[in-house]
Amino acid sequence: MKELEKVKNISIASTLFILAVIIGLLTYKRPKNTFALNTKTALEKITSDSFFVPLVNVNNQNYKLIDVRSSYEFDKGHLDTAINISTPEILKEANLEIFKSLKKAGKTVVLYGNNPEEVNTTLLILYQLGYNNVKLLKAEISYLQNRLITKNSDIEKSEKDIAEFIKESTKNADSSSVIQIVTPPKKVITVKQKKKKTAEGGC
Amino acid sequence: MTKKQTAKFLNFRYKILALILVVLAGGLVLLPKYQKNEGIKPEQLLANTISLERYISTDQMAHKLISQDPSFILVDVRDENSYNSYTLPNAINIPLKKLLDDESKAYLNQNQFDVVFFSNDHYYADQAWILCNRLGFKNLRVLKGGLNHWFKTIINPPKPTEDMPEEAYSLYDTRKAASMFFGVVYPDQVQSNEVETPKIAPKKIITVKKKKKVAEGGC
């Protein structure tokens, strides 16, 4: 009788154990996409690497053009040989497969959109996911009479020296009369630091 | 008697063993974190990126500066030289390379103020935004178009032509008044009267409390 009970307990325990393991494995979902870079290294790479591809190099055999605008805009007009993967859809499985295969093939992915600023964030997400072969086409796209026009675009170029412009404007004005300008009072802003808990000593 | 006791003991041991195994199996559900995967998930980051609510227009910014809204910090992510030659009133300079230094984080990772990034365009500002957003910092904004657009709309607003609607004129008047506030002088303004040379708004002093030294133990 005792022996029988023992066997019963063991079998119950083992089935419970197996069940728990199975449930654990079934509910365990590995996150589909994981970042390959942490933010510190990403920042280093962003500030040191160049992501830009000038418009003249667009026909390079090693480049694969990808249009990140919406499919509607893509249908209206796009660069030859480009395929369409709009920004909201870059993390879809099928699209990630495309990026993976392109990386494997050693091709450079060149993203473009209406302007480089629009593509910037898309590129950075892909880059942080580990696709270090993505680049950005330095071009702006516009339409003239339904024809697609590409234009080279300068990124982050200061267009005008604003300080100089303001100085110039005061010079142009009559120097004898002077202008009253309200200056905002000095503000002192203190940022509270989050307190870090520190181990406190004691006896 | 001894047989009975051993059987009882064995019985007890199996129970404990089973219990340990069940607990261990339960532990499988809790997963180890991925070291490189700090911050929010890629899907979440993408969703934040697509939403354009991070952008603040130059008109809104001018309005905030003129009304002396105290709720935000302007962060210039360009290099030091450009910062010294011109920047927005009361902006602080955090070059992109120093974005994640501990010193900068005191400004970026807090709940008191909105943080508004800007650069010449919004390209670098967006880069700063995406990294900080991934780390889960709150209240981050980007000045749309950056300083180039600031110049085009606020400092040197285009005069509306006659075929434009009335709104264009009122917008121009507002922008012109704003540009005067930021130091631009118009010839027609001078003829009326007025005194003093224009000054660029004084820099805001932002003090950050230094970290307290670790409390030292003792008796």
Coordinates of N, CA and C in Angstrom, one line a residue, chain A residues 12-152:
Chain A
I12 N 2.8 12.0 -9.8 CA 2.1 13.3 -9.8 C 3.2 14.4 -9.9
A13 N 4.2 14.3 -9.1 CA 5.2 15.4 -9.1 C 5.9 15.5 -10.4
S14 N 6.2 14.4 -11.1 CA 6.9 14.5 -12.4 C 6.0 15.1 -13.4
T15 N 4.7 14.7 -13.4 CA 3.8 15.2 -14.4 C 3.6 16.7 -14.2
L16 N 3.5 17.1 -12.9 CA 3.4 18.5 -12.6 C 4.7 19.3 -13.1
F17 N 5.8 18.7 -12.9 CA 7.0 19.3 -13.3 C 7.1 19.5 -14.8
I18 N 6.8 18.4 -15.5 CA 6.8 18.4 -17.0 C 5.8 19.5 -17.5
L19 N 4.6 19.5 -16.9 CA 3.6 20.5 -17.3 C 4.1 21.9 -17.1
A20 N 4.8 22.1 -16.0 CA 5.3 23.5 -15.7 C 6.3 23.9 -16.8
V21 N 7.2 22.9 -17.1 CA 8.2 23.2 -18.1 C 7.6 23.5 -19.4
I22 N 6.6 22.7 -19.8 CA 6.0 22.9 -21.1 C 5.3 24.3 -21.1
I23 N 4.6 24.6 -20.0 CA 3.9 25.9 -20.0 C 4.9 27.0 -20.1
G24 N 6.0 26.8 -19.4 CA 7.1 27.8 -19.4 C 7.6 28.0 -20.8
L25 N 7.8 26.9 -21.5 CA 8.4 27.0 -22.9 C 7.4 27.6 -23.8
L26 N 6.1 27.3 -23.6 CA 5.1 27.8 -24.6 C 4.9 29.3 -24.4
T27 N 4.9 29.7 -23.1 CA 4.7 31.1 -22.9 C 5.9 32.0 -23.1
Y28 N 7.1 31.3 -23.2 CA 8.3 32.1 -23.4 C 8.4 32.6 -24.8
K29 N 8.3 33.9 -25.0 CA 8.4 34.4 -26.3 C 9.7 35.2 -26.4
R30 N 10.5 34.8 -27.2 CA 11.7 35.5 -27.4 C 11.4 36.8 -28.1
P31 N 11.8 38.0 -27.6 CA 11.5 39.2 -28.3 C 12.0 39.1 -29.8
K32 N 11.0 39.5 -30.7 CA 11.3 39.3 -32.1 C 12.5 40.1 -32.6
N33 N 12.5 41.4 -32.2 CA 13.6 42.2 -32.6 C 14.4 42.7 -31.4
T34 N 15.7 42.6 -31.4 CA 16.4 43.1 -30.3 C 17.5 44.0 -30.8
F35 N 17.8 45.1 -30.1 CA 18.8 46.0 -30.5 C 20.2 45.3 -30.4
A36 N 21.0 45.6 -31.4 CA 22.4 45.0 -31.4 C 23.4 45.9 -30.8
L37 N 23.0 47.2 -30.7 CA 23.9 48.2 -30.1 C 23.2 48.8 -28.9
N38 N 24.0 49.1 -27.8 CA 23.4 49.9 -26.8 C 23.6 51.4 -27.1
T39 N 23.0 52.2 -26.4 CA 22.9 53.6 -26.8 C 24.3 54.3 -26.9
K40 N 25.1 53.9 -25.9 CA 26.4 54.6 -25.9 C 27.2 54.3 -27.2
T41 N 27.3 53.0 -27.6 CA 28.0 52.7 -28.8 C 27.3 53.2 -30.0
A42 N 26.0 53.2 -30.0 CA 25.2 53.8 -31.1 C 25.6 55.2 -31.3
L43 N 25.7 56.0 -30.2 CA 26.0 57.4 -30.3 C 27.4 57.6 -30.9
E44 N 28.3 56.8 -30.4 CA 29.7 56.9 -30.9 C 29.7 56.6 -32.4
K45 N 29.0 55.6 -32.9 CA 29.0 55.3 -34.3 C 28.3 56.4 -35.1
I46 N 27.2 56.9 -34.5 CA 26.5 57.9 -35.3 C 27.3 59.1 -35.5
T47 N 28.1 59.5 -34.4 CA 28.8 60.7 -34.6 C 30.1 60.6 -35.4
S48 N 30.6 59.3 -35.5 CA 31.8 59.1 -36.2 C 31.6 58.6 -37.7
D49 N 30.6 57.8 -37.9 CA 30.4 57.3 -39.2 C 29.7 58.3 -40.1
S50 N 29.8 58.0 -41.4 CA 29.1 58.8 -42.4 C 28.0 58.0 -43.0
F51 N 26.8 58.5 -43.0 CA 25.7 57.7 -43.6 C 25.3 58.1 -44.9
F52 N 26.0 59.1 -45.5 CA 25.4 59.8 -46.7 C 25.9 59.2 -48.0
V53 N 25.0 59.0 -48.9 CA 25.4 58.6 -50.2 C 24.9 59.8 -51.2
P54 N 25.9 60.4 -51.9 CA 25.5 61.5 -52.7 C 24.7 61.0 -53.9
L55 N 23.9 61.9 -54.5 CA 23.0 61.5 -55.5 C 23.6 61.0 -56.8
V56 N 24.9 61.4 -57.1 CA 25.5 61.0 -58.3 C 25.9 59.5 -58.3
N57 N 26.0 58.9 -57.1 CA 26.4 57.5 -57.0 C 25.3 56.5 -57.0
V58 N 24.1 57.1 -57.3 CA 22.9 56.3 -57.2 C 22.9 55.0 -58.0
N59 N 23.6 55.0 -59.1 CA 23.6 53.8 -60.0 C 24.6 52.8 -59.7
N60 N 25.3 52.9 -58.6 CA 26.2 51.9 -58.2 C 25.6 50.5 -58.1
Q61 N 26.3 49.5 -58.7 CA 25.7 48.2 -58.7 C 25.5 47.6 -57.3
N62 N 26.3 48.1 -56.4 CA 26.3 47.5 -55.1 C 25.2 48.1 -54.2
Y63 N 24.5 49.1 -54.7 CA 23.5 49.7 -53.8 C 22.1 49.1 -54.1
K64 N 21.4 49.0 -53.1 CA 20.0 48.6 -53.2 C 19.1 49.8 -52.7
L65 N 18.4 50.4 -53.6 CA 17.6 51.6 -53.2 C 16.3 51.1 -52.5
I66 N 16.0 51.7 -51.4 CA 14.7 51.4 -50.7 C 14.0 52.8 -50.5
D67 N 12.7 52.8 -50.9 CA 11.9 54.0 -50.7 C 11.1 53.9 -49.4
V68 N 11.3 54.8 -48.5 CA 10.6 54.6 -47.2 C 9.3 55.4 -47.1
R69 N 8.9 56.0 -48.3 CA 7.6 56.8 -48.2 C 6.4 55.8 -48.3
S70 N 5.3 56.3 -48.2 CA 4.1 55.4 -48.2 C 3.9 54.9 -49.6
S71 N 3.2 53.8 -49.7 CA 3.0 53.1 -51.0 C 2.3 54.0 -52.0
Y72 N 1.4 54.8 -51.5 CA 0.7 55.8 -52.4 C 1.7 56.7 -53.1
E73 N 2.6 57.3 -52.3 CA 3.6 58.2 -52.9 C 4.6 57.4 -53.8
F74 N 4.9 56.2 -53.4 CA 5.8 55.3 -54.2 C 5.2 55.1 -55.6
D75 N 3.8 54.8 -55.6 CA 3.2 54.6 -56.9 C 3.2 55.8 -57.8
K76 N 3.1 57.0 -57.1 CA 3.1 58.2 -57.9 C 4.4 58.4 -58.7
G77 N 5.4 58.0 -58.1 CA 6.7 58.1 -58.8 C 7.8 57.7 -57.9
H78 N 8.8 57.0 -58.4 CA 10.0 56.6 -57.6 C 11.2 56.5 -58.4
L79 N 12.3 56.3 -57.8 CA 13.6 56.1 -58.5 C 13.6 54.7 -59.1
D80 N 14.2 54.6 -60.3 CA 14.3 53.2 -60.9 C 15.0 52.3 -59.9
T81 N 14.7 51.0 -60.0 CA 15.3 49.9 -59.3 C 15.0 50.0 -57.8
A82 N 14.2 51.0 -57.4 CA 13.9 51.1 -55.9 C 12.8 50.2 -55.6
I83 N 12.8 49.6 -54.3 CA 11.6 48.9 -53.8 C 11.1 49.7 -52.7
N84 N 9.8 49.4 -52.4 CA 9.1 50.3 -51.4 C 8.9 49.5 -50.0
I85 N 9.5 50.1 -49.0 CA 9.3 49.6 -47.6 C 9.0 50.8 -46.8
S86 N 7.8 51.1 -46.5 CA 7.5 52.4 -45.8 C 7.9 52.2 -44.4
T87 N 8.2 53.4 -43.8 CA 8.8 53.4 -42.4 C 8.0 52.6 -41.4
P88 N 6.6 52.7 -41.4 CA 5.9 52.0 -40.3 C 6.0 50.5 -40.5
E89 N 6.5 50.0 -41.6 CA 6.5 48.6 -41.9 C 7.9 48.0 -41.9
I90 N 8.9 48.7 -41.4 CA 10.2 48.1 -41.5 C 10.4 47.0 -40.6
L91 N 9.6 46.9 -39.5 CA 9.9 45.8 -38.6 C 9.0 44.6 -38.9
K92 N 8.3 44.6 -40.0 CA 7.5 43.4 -40.4 C 8.5 42.3 -40.8
E93 N 8.1 41.1 -40.5 CA 9.0 40.0 -40.7 C 9.5 39.9 -42.1
A94 N 8.6 40.0 -43.1 CA 9.0 39.9 -44.5 C 10.0 40.9 -44.9
N95 N 9.8 42.1 -44.3 CA 10.7 43.2 -44.7 C 12.1 43.0 -44.0
L96 N 12.1 42.5 -42.8 CA 13.3 42.3 -42.1 C 14.1 41.2 -42.8
E97 N 13.4 40.2 -43.4 CA 14.0 39.2 -44.2 C 14.8 39.8 -45.4
I98 N 14.2 40.8 -46.0 CA 14.8 41.5 -47.1 C 16.1 42.2 -46.6
F99 N 16.0 42.9 -45.5 CA 17.2 43.5 -45.0 C 18.3 42.5 -44.7
K100 N 17.9 41.4 -44.1 CA 18.8 40.4 -43.7 C 19.5 39.8 -44.9
S101 N 18.8 39.5 -46.0 CA 19.4 38.9 -47.1 C 20.3 39.9 -47.8
L102 N 19.9 41.2 -47.8 CA 20.8 42.2 -48.4 C 22.1 42.3 -47.7
K103 N 22.0 42.2 -46.3 CA 23.2 42.3 -45.5 C 24.1 41.1 -45.8
K104 N 23.5 39.9 -46.0 CA 24.2 38.7 -46.2 C 24.9 38.8 -47.6
A105 N 24.2 39.4 -48.6 CA 24.8 39.5 -49.9 C 25.8 40.6 -50.0
G106 N 26.1 41.3 -48.9 CA 27.1 42.3 -48.9 C 26.7 43.6 -49.6
K107 N 25.4 43.8 -49.8 CA 25.0 45.0 -50.5 C 24.7 46.1 -49.6
T108 N 24.9 47.3 -50.1 CA 24.6 48.5 -49.2 C 23.1 48.9 -49.5
V109 N 22.4 49.1 -48.4 CA 21.0 49.5 -48.5 C 21.0 51.1 -48.5
V110 N 20.4 51.6 -49.5 CA 20.4 53.1 -49.5 C 18.9 53.5 -49.4
L111 N 18.6 54.2 -48.3 CA 17.2 54.6 -48.0 C 17.0 56.0 -48.5
Y112 N 15.8 56.3 -49.0 CA 15.5 57.6 -49.4 C 14.0 57.9 -49.2
G113 N 13.7 59.2 -49.0 CA 12.4 59.7 -48.8 C 12.2 61.1 -49.4
N114 N 11.2 61.8 -48.9 CA 11.0 63.1 -49.5 C 12.2 64.0 -49.2
N115 N 12.8 63.9 -48.0 CA 14.0 64.6 -47.7 C 14.8 63.7 -46.7
P116 N 16.1 64.0 -46.5 CA 17.0 63.2 -45.7 C 16.5 63.2 -44.2
E117 N 15.9 64.3 -43.7 CA 15.5 64.3 -42.3 C 14.4 63.3 -42.1
E118 N 13.6 63.0 -43.1 CA 12.5 62.1 -42.9 C 13.0 60.7 -42.8
V119 N 14.1 60.4 -43.4 CA 14.6 59.0 -43.5 C 15.5 58.8 -42.2
N120 N 16.0 59.8 -41.7 CA 16.9 59.8 -40.6 C 16.6 58.8 -39.5
T121 N 15.4 58.9 -38.9 CA 15.0 58.1 -37.8 C 14.8 56.6 -38.2
T122 N 14.3 56.4 -39.4 CA 14.2 55.1 -40.0 C 15.5 54.4 -40.0
L123 N 16.5 55.1 -40.5 CA 17.8 54.6 -40.6 C 18.4 54.3 -39.3
L124 N 18.2 55.1 -38.3 CA 18.8 54.9 -37.0 C 18.2 53.7 -36.3
I125 N 16.9 53.4 -36.5 CA 16.3 52.3 -35.9 C 16.9 51.0 -36.5
L126 N 17.0 51.0 -37.9 CA 17.6 49.8 -38.5 C 19.1 49.7 -38.1
Y127 N 19.8 50.8 -37.9 CA 21.2 50.7 -37.6 C 21.4 50.2 -36.2
Q128 N 20.5 50.6 -35.3 CA 20.6 50.1 -33.9 C 20.2 48.6 -33.8
L129 N 19.4 48.1 -34.8 CA 19.1 46.7 -34.8 C 20.2 45.9 -35.3
G130 N 21.3 46.5 -35.8 CA 22.4 45.7 -36.2 C 22.6 45.7 -37.7
Y131 N 21.8 46.4 -38.5 CA 22.0 46.5 -39.9 C 23.0 47.6 -40.2
N132 N 24.3 47.3 -40.2 CA 25.2 48.4 -40.3 C 25.5 48.7 -41.8
N133 N 24.8 48.1 -42.7 CA 25.0 48.4 -44.1 C 24.0 49.4 -44.7
V134 N 23.2 50.1 -43.8 CA 22.2 51.0 -44.3 C 22.8 52.4 -44.4
K135 N 22.5 53.1 -45.5 CA 23.0 54.4 -45.8 C 21.8 55.3 -46.2
L136 N 22.1 56.5 -46.4 CA 21.0 57.5 -46.7 C 21.3 58.3 -47.9
L137 N 20.3 58.4 -48.8 CA 20.6 59.2 -50.0 C 20.4 60.7 -49.8
K138 N 21.4 61.4 -50.1 CA 21.4 62.9 -49.9 C 20.6 63.5 -51.0
A139 N 19.3 63.4 -50.9 CA 18.5 63.9 -52.0 C 17.1 64.3 -51.5
E140 N 16.6 65.3 -52.1 CA 15.2 65.7 -51.9 C 14.4 65.4 -53.1
I141 N 13.1 65.0 -52.8 CA 12.3 64.6 -53.9 C 11.1 65.6 -54.0
S142 N 10.8 66.0 -55.2 CA 9.6 66.9 -55.4 C 9.0 66.5 -56.8
Y143 N 7.9 67.1 -57.0 CA 7.3 66.8 -58.3 C 7.1 68.1 -59.1
L144 N 7.3 68.0 -60.4 CA 7.0 69.2 -61.2 C 6.2 68.6 -62.4
Q145 N 5.0 69.0 -62.5 CA 4.1 68.5 -63.6 C 4.1 67.0 -63.6
N146 N 3.9 66.4 -62.4 CA 3.8 65.0 -62.3 C 5.1 64.2 -62.6
R147 N 6.2 65.0 -62.7 CA 7.4 64.2 -62.9 C 8.3 64.4 -61.7
L148 N 8.9 63.2 -61.3 CA 9.7 63.2 -60.1 C 11.0 63.9 -60.4
I149 N 11.3 64.8 -59.4 CA 12.6 65.5 -59.5 C 13.4 65.3 -58.3
T150 N 14.6 64.9 -58.5 CA 15.5 64.8 -57.4 C 16.5 65.9 -57.3
K151 N 16.9 66.3 -56.1 CA 17.7 67.4 -56.0 C 18.7 67.1 -54.9
N152 N 20.0 67.4 -55.1 CA 20.9 67.2 -54.0 C 20.6 68.0 -52.8

